[in-house]
mmCIF file of C-alpha atoms and ligand atoms in Angstrom:
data_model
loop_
_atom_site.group_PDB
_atom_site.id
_atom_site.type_symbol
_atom_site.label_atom_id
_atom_site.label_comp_id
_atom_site.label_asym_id
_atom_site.label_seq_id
_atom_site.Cartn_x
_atom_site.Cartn_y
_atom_site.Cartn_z
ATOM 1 C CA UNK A 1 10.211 -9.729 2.532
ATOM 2 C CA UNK A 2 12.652 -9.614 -0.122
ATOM 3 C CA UNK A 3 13.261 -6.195 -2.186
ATOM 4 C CA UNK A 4 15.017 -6.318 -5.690
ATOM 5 C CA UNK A 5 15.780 -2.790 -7.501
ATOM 6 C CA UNK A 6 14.852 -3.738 -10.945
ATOM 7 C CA UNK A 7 15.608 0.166 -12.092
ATOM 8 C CA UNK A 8 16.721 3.335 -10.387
ATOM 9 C CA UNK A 9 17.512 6.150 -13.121
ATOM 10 C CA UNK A 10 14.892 9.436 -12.838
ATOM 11 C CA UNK A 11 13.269 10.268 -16.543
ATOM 12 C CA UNK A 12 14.660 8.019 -18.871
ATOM 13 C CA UNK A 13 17.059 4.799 -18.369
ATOM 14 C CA UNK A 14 20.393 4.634 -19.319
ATOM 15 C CA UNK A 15 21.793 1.761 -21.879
ATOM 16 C CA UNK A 16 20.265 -1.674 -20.909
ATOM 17 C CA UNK A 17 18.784 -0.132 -17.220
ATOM 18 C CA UNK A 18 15.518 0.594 -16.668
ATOM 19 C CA UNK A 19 13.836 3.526 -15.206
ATOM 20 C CA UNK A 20 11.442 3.542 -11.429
ATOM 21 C CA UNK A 21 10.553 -0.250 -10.728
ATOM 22 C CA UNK A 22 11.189 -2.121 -7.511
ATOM 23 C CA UNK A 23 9.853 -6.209 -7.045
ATOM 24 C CA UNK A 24 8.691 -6.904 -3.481
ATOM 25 C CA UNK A 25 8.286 -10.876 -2.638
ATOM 26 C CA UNK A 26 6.901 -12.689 0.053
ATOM 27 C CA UNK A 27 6.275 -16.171 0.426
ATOM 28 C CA UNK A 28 5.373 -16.941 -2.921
ATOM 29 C CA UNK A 29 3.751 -13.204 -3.206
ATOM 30 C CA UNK A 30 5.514 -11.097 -6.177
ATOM 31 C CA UNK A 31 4.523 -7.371 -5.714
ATOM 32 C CA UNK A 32 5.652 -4.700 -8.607
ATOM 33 C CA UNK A 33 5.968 -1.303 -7.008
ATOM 34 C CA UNK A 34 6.329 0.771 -10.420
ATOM 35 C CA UNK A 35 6.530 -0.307 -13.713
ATOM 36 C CA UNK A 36 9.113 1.983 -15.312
ATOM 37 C CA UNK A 37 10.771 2.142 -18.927
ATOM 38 C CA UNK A 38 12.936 -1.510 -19.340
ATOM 39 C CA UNK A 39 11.377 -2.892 -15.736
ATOM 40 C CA UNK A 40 9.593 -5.533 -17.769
ATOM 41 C CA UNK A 41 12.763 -6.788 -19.710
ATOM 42 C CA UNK A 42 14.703 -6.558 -16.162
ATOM 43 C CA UNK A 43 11.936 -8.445 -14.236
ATOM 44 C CA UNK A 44 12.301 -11.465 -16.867
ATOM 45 C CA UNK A 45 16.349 -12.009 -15.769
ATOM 46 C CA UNK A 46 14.819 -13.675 -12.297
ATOM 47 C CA UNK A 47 10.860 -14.025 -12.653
ATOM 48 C CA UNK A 48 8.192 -14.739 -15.682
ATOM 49 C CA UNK A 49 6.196 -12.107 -16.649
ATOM 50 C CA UNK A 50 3.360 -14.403 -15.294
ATOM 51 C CA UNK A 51 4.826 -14.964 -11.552
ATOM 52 C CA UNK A 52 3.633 -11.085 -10.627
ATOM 53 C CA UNK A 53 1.107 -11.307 -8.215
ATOM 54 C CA UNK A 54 0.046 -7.370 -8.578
ATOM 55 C CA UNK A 55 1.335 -4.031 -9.286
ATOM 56 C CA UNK A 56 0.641 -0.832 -7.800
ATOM 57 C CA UNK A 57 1.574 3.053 -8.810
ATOM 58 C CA UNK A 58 2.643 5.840 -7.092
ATOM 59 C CA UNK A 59 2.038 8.148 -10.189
ATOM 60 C CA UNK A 60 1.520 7.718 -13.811
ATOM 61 C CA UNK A 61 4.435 9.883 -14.877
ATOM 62 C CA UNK A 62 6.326 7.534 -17.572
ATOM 63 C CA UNK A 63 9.863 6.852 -16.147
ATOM 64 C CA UNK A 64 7.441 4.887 -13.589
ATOM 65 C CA UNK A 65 4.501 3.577 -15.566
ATOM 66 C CA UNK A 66 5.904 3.139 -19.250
ATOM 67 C CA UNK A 67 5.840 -0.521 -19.277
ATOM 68 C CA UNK A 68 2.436 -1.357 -17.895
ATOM 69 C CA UNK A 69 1.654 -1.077 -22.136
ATOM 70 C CA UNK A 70 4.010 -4.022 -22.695
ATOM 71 C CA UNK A 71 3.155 -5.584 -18.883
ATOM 72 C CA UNK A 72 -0.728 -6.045 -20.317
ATOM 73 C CA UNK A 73 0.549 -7.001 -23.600
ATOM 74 C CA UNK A 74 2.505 -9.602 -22.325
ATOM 75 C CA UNK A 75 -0.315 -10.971 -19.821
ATOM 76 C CA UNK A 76 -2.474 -11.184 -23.283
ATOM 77 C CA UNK A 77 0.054 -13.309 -25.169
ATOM 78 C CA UNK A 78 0.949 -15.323 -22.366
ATOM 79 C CA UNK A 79 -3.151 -16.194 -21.923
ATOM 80 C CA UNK A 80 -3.293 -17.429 -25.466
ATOM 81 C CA UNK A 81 -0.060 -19.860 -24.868
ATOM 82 C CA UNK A 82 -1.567 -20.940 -21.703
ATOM 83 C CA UNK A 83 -5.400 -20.834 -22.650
ATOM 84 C CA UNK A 84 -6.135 -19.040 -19.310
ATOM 85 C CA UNK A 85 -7.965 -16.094 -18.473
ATOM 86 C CA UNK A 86 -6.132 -14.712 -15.502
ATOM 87 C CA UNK A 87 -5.824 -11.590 -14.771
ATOM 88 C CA UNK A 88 -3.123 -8.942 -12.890
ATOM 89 C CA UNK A 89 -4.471 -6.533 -10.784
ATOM 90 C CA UNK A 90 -2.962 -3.183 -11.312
ATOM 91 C CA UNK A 91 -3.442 -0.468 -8.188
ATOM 92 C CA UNK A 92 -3.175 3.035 -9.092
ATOM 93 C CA UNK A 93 -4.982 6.256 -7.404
ATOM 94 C CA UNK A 94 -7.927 7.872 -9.504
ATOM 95 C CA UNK A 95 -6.448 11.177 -9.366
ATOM 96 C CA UNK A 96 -5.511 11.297 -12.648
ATOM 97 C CA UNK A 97 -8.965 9.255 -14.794
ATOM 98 C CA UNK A 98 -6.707 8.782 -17.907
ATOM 99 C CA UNK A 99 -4.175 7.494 -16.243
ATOM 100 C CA UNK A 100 -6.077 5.249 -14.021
ATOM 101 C CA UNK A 101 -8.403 4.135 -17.024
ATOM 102 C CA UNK A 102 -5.098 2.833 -19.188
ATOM 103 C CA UNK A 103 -4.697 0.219 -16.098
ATOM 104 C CA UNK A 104 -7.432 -1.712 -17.698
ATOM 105 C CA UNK A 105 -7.117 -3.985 -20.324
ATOM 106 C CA UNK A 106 -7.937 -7.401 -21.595
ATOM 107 C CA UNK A 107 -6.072 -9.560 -18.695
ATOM 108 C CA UNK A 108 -5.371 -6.792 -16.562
ATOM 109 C CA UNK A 109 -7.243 -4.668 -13.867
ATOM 110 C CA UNK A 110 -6.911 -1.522 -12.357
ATOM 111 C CA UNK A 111 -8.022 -0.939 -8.554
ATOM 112 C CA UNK A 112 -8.376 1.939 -7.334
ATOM 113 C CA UNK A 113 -6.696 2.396 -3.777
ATOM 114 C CA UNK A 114 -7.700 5.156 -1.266
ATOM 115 C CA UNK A 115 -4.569 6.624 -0.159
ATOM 116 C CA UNK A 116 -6.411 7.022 3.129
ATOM 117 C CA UNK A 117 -6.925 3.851 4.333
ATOM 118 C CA UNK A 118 -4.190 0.721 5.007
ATOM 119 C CA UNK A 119 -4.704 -1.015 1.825
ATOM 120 C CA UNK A 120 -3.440 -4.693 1.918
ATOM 121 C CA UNK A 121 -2.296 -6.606 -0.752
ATOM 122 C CA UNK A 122 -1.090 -10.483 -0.313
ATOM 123 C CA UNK A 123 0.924 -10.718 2.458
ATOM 124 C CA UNK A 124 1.640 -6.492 2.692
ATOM 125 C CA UNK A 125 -0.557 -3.981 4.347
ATOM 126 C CA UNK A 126 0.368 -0.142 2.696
ATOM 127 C CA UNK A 127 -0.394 2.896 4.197
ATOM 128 C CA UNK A 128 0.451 6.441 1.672
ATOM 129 C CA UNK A 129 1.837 9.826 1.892
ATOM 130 C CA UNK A 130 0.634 12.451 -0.804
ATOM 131 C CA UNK A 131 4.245 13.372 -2.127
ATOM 132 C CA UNK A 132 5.153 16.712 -3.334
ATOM 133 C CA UNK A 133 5.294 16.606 -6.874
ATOM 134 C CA UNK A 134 4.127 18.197 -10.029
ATOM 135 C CA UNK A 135 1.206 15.709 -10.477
ATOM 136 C CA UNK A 136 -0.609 13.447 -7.741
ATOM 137 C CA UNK A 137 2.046 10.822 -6.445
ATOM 138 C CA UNK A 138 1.641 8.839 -3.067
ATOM 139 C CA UNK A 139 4.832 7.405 -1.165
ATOM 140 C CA UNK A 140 3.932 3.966 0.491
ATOM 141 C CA UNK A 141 5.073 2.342 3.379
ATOM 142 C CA UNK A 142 4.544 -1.014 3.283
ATOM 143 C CA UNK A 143 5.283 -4.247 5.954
ATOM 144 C CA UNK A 144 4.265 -7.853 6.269
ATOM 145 C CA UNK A 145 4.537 -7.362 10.198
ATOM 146 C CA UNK A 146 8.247 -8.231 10.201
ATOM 147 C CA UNK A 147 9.919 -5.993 8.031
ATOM 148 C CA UNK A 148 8.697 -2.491 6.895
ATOM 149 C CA UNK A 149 9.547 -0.588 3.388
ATOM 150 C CA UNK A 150 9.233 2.752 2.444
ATOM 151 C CA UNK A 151 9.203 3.982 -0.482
ATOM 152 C CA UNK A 152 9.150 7.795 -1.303
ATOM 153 C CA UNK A 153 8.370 7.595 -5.136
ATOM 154 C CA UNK A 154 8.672 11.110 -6.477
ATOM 155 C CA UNK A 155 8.536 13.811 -3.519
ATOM 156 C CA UNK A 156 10.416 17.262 -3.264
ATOM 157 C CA UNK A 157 11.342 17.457 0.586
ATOM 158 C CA UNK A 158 8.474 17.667 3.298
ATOM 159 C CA UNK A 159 8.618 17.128 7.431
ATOM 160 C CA UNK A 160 6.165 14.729 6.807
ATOM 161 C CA UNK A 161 8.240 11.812 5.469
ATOM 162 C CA UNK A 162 10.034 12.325 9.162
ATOM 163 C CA UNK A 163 7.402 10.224 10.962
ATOM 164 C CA UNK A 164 6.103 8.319 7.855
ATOM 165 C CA UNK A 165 9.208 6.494 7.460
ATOM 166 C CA UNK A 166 9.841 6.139 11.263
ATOM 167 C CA UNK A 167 11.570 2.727 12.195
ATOM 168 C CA UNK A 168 11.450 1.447 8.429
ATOM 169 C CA UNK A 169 13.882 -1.023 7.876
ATOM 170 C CA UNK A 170 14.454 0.215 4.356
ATOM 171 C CA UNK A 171 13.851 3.546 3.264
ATOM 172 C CA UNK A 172 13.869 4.111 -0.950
ATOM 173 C CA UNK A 173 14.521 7.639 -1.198
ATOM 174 C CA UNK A 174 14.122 10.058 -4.595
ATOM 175 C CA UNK A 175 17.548 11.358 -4.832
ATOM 176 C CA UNK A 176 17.375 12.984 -8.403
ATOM 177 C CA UNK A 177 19.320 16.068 -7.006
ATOM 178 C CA UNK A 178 22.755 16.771 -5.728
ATOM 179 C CA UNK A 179 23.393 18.559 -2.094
ATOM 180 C CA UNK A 180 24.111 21.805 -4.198
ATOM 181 C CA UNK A 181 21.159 21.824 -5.960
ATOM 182 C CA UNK A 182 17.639 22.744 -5.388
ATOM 183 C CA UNK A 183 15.276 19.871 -6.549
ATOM 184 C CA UNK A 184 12.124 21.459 -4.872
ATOM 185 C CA UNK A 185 10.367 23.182 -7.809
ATOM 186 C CA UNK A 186 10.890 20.071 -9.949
ATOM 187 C CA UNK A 187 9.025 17.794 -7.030
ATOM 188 C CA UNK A 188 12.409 15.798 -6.136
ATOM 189 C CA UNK A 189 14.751 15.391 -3.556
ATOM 190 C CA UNK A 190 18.636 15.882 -3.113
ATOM 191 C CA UNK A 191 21.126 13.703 -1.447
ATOM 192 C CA UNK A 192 21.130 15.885 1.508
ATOM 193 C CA UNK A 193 17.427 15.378 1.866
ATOM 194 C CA UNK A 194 16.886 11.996 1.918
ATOM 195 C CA UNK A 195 19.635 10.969 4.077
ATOM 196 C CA UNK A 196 17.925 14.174 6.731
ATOM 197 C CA UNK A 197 14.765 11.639 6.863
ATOM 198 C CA UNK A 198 17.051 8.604 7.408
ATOM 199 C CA UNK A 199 18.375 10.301 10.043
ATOM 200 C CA UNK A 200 15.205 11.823 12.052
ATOM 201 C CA UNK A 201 13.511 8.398 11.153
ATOM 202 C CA UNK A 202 16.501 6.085 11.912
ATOM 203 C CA UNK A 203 15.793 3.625 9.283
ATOM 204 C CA UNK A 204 17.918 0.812 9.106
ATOM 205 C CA UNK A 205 19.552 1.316 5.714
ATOM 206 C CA UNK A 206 18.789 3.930 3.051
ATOM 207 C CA UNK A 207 18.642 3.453 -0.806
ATOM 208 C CA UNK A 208 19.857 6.429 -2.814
ATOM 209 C CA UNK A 209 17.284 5.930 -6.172
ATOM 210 C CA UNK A 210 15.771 7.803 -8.906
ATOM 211 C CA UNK A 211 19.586 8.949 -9.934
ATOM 212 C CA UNK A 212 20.184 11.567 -12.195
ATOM 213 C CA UNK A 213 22.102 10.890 -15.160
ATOM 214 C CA UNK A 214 24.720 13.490 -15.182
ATOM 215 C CA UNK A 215 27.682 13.748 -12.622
ATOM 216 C CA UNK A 216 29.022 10.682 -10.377
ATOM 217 C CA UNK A 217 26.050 9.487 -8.473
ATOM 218 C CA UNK A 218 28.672 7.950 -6.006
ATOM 219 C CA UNK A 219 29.012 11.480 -4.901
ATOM 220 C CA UNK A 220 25.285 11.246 -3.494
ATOM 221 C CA UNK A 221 26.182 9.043 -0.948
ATOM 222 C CA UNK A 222 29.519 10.643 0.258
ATOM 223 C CA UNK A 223 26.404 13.589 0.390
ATOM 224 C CA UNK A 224 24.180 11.388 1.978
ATOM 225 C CA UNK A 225 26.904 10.286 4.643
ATOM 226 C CA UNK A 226 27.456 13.633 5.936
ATOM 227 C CA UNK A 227 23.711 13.447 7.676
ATOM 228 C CA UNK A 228 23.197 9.871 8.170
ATOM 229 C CA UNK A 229 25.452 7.726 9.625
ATOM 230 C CA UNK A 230 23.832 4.383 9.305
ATOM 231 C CA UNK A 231 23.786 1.763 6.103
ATOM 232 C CA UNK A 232 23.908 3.866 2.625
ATOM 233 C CA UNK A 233 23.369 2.539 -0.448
ATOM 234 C CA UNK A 234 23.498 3.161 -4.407
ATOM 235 C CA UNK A 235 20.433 1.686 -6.271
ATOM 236 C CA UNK A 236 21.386 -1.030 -8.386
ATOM 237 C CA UNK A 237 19.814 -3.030 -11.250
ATOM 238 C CA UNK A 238 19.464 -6.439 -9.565
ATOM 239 C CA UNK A 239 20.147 -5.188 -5.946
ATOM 240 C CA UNK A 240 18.655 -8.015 -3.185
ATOM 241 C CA UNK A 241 18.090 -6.544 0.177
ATOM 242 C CA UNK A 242 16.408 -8.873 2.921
ATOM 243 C CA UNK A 243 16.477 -8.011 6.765
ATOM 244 C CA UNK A 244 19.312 -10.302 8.008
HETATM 245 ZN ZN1 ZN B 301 7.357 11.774 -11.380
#
């Protein structure tokens, strides 16, 4: 599998980023994990709007769904120009009915998953954590039986994510907080945090995301080094990880 960061910043994006959107490939199997503010414009640099495969949700907070407006938009115009009817199915949890209900739209689908069963999509099977977090967000690990992903989404610290992200290869953590702060009543994460479940977990390389916008977020990973002393990364707009 091939992961690109296609944007990393926590609430709102900075100029020409994007906010909570990651593109998982396979094969010729284009999975968007988040759609957040500027993902769509950022997604176009490498892919058509039309090459996605499917999306799926942790949470319909708007730094991670804001595009999906544009996303069905876009599927619409694009099925006039092409005279086809496809359509992009769009998996979200039904935890939140308005949320789940906006999924929906002319060439677009939502599905609900059931964060308690291995859902499989394409080539990827996904399996979900319930996150800590102000509203209903699920953290996903997800593999194609070589490489495994995890993804956090939006989670304030738990001892869960300890055997959740066990072995992953990658591990995208919420880092929205520094090591001095507390990020626990807001539902996110410090640098401190996230590089504790690297650790316990031993993934193979961690992926500081969700930054704040304040402060120099290459300060998170000196954080992040002082607990895990394997591969630490910055998120990146454009970022390409593949297991070598
Ligand atoms: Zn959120």
């Amino acid at each position: 599998m091939k992961l690109t960061i296609l944007g990393y910043w926590g609430g709102y994006p900075a100029p020409d980023s994007a906010t909570s959107a990651y593109m998982l490939e396979k094969d010729d199997f284009t999975l968007l994990i988040d759609a957040g503010s500027g993902s769509l414009s950022k997604l176009q640099n490498t892919k058509h709007v039309m090459d996605l495969d499917a999306v799926i949700l942790s949470h319909y907070h708007h730094d991670h769904v804001a595009d999906i407006g544009v996303l069905q938009y876009a599927w619409l115009v694009q099925s006039y120009i092409r005279e086809s009817n496809d359509i992009l199915p769009i998996y979200g949890h039904t935890e939140d009915q308005e949320g789940f209900k906006s999924l929906t739209h002319k060439n677009t689908e939502g599905i609900a998953y059931n964060p308690a069963a291995v859902l499989e999509i394409g080539p990827f099977s996904i399996t979900f954590l319930k996150t800590d977090h102000p509203v209903p967000c699920y953290g996903m690990r997800i593999t194609d039986g070589e490489t495994t992903l995890v993804y956090t989404a939006d989670t304030a610290f738990k001892a869960e994510w300890y055997d959740f992200a066990k072995d992953a290869d990658f591990l995208i953590t919420d880092c929205n907080f520094y090591e001095d702060q507390d990020g626990s009543a807001a539902g996110h994460m410090t640098s401190k945090e996230g590089a504790m479940i690297a650790d316990k977990a031993n993934v193979g390389k961690l992926i500081l995301s969700h930054l704040p916008q304040y402060r120099n977020n290459n300060d998170l990973v000196k954080e992040a080094e002082q607990y895990f002393h394997g591969s630490i990364e910055l998120a990146a707009e454009g970022l390409v990880w593949q297991k070598s």
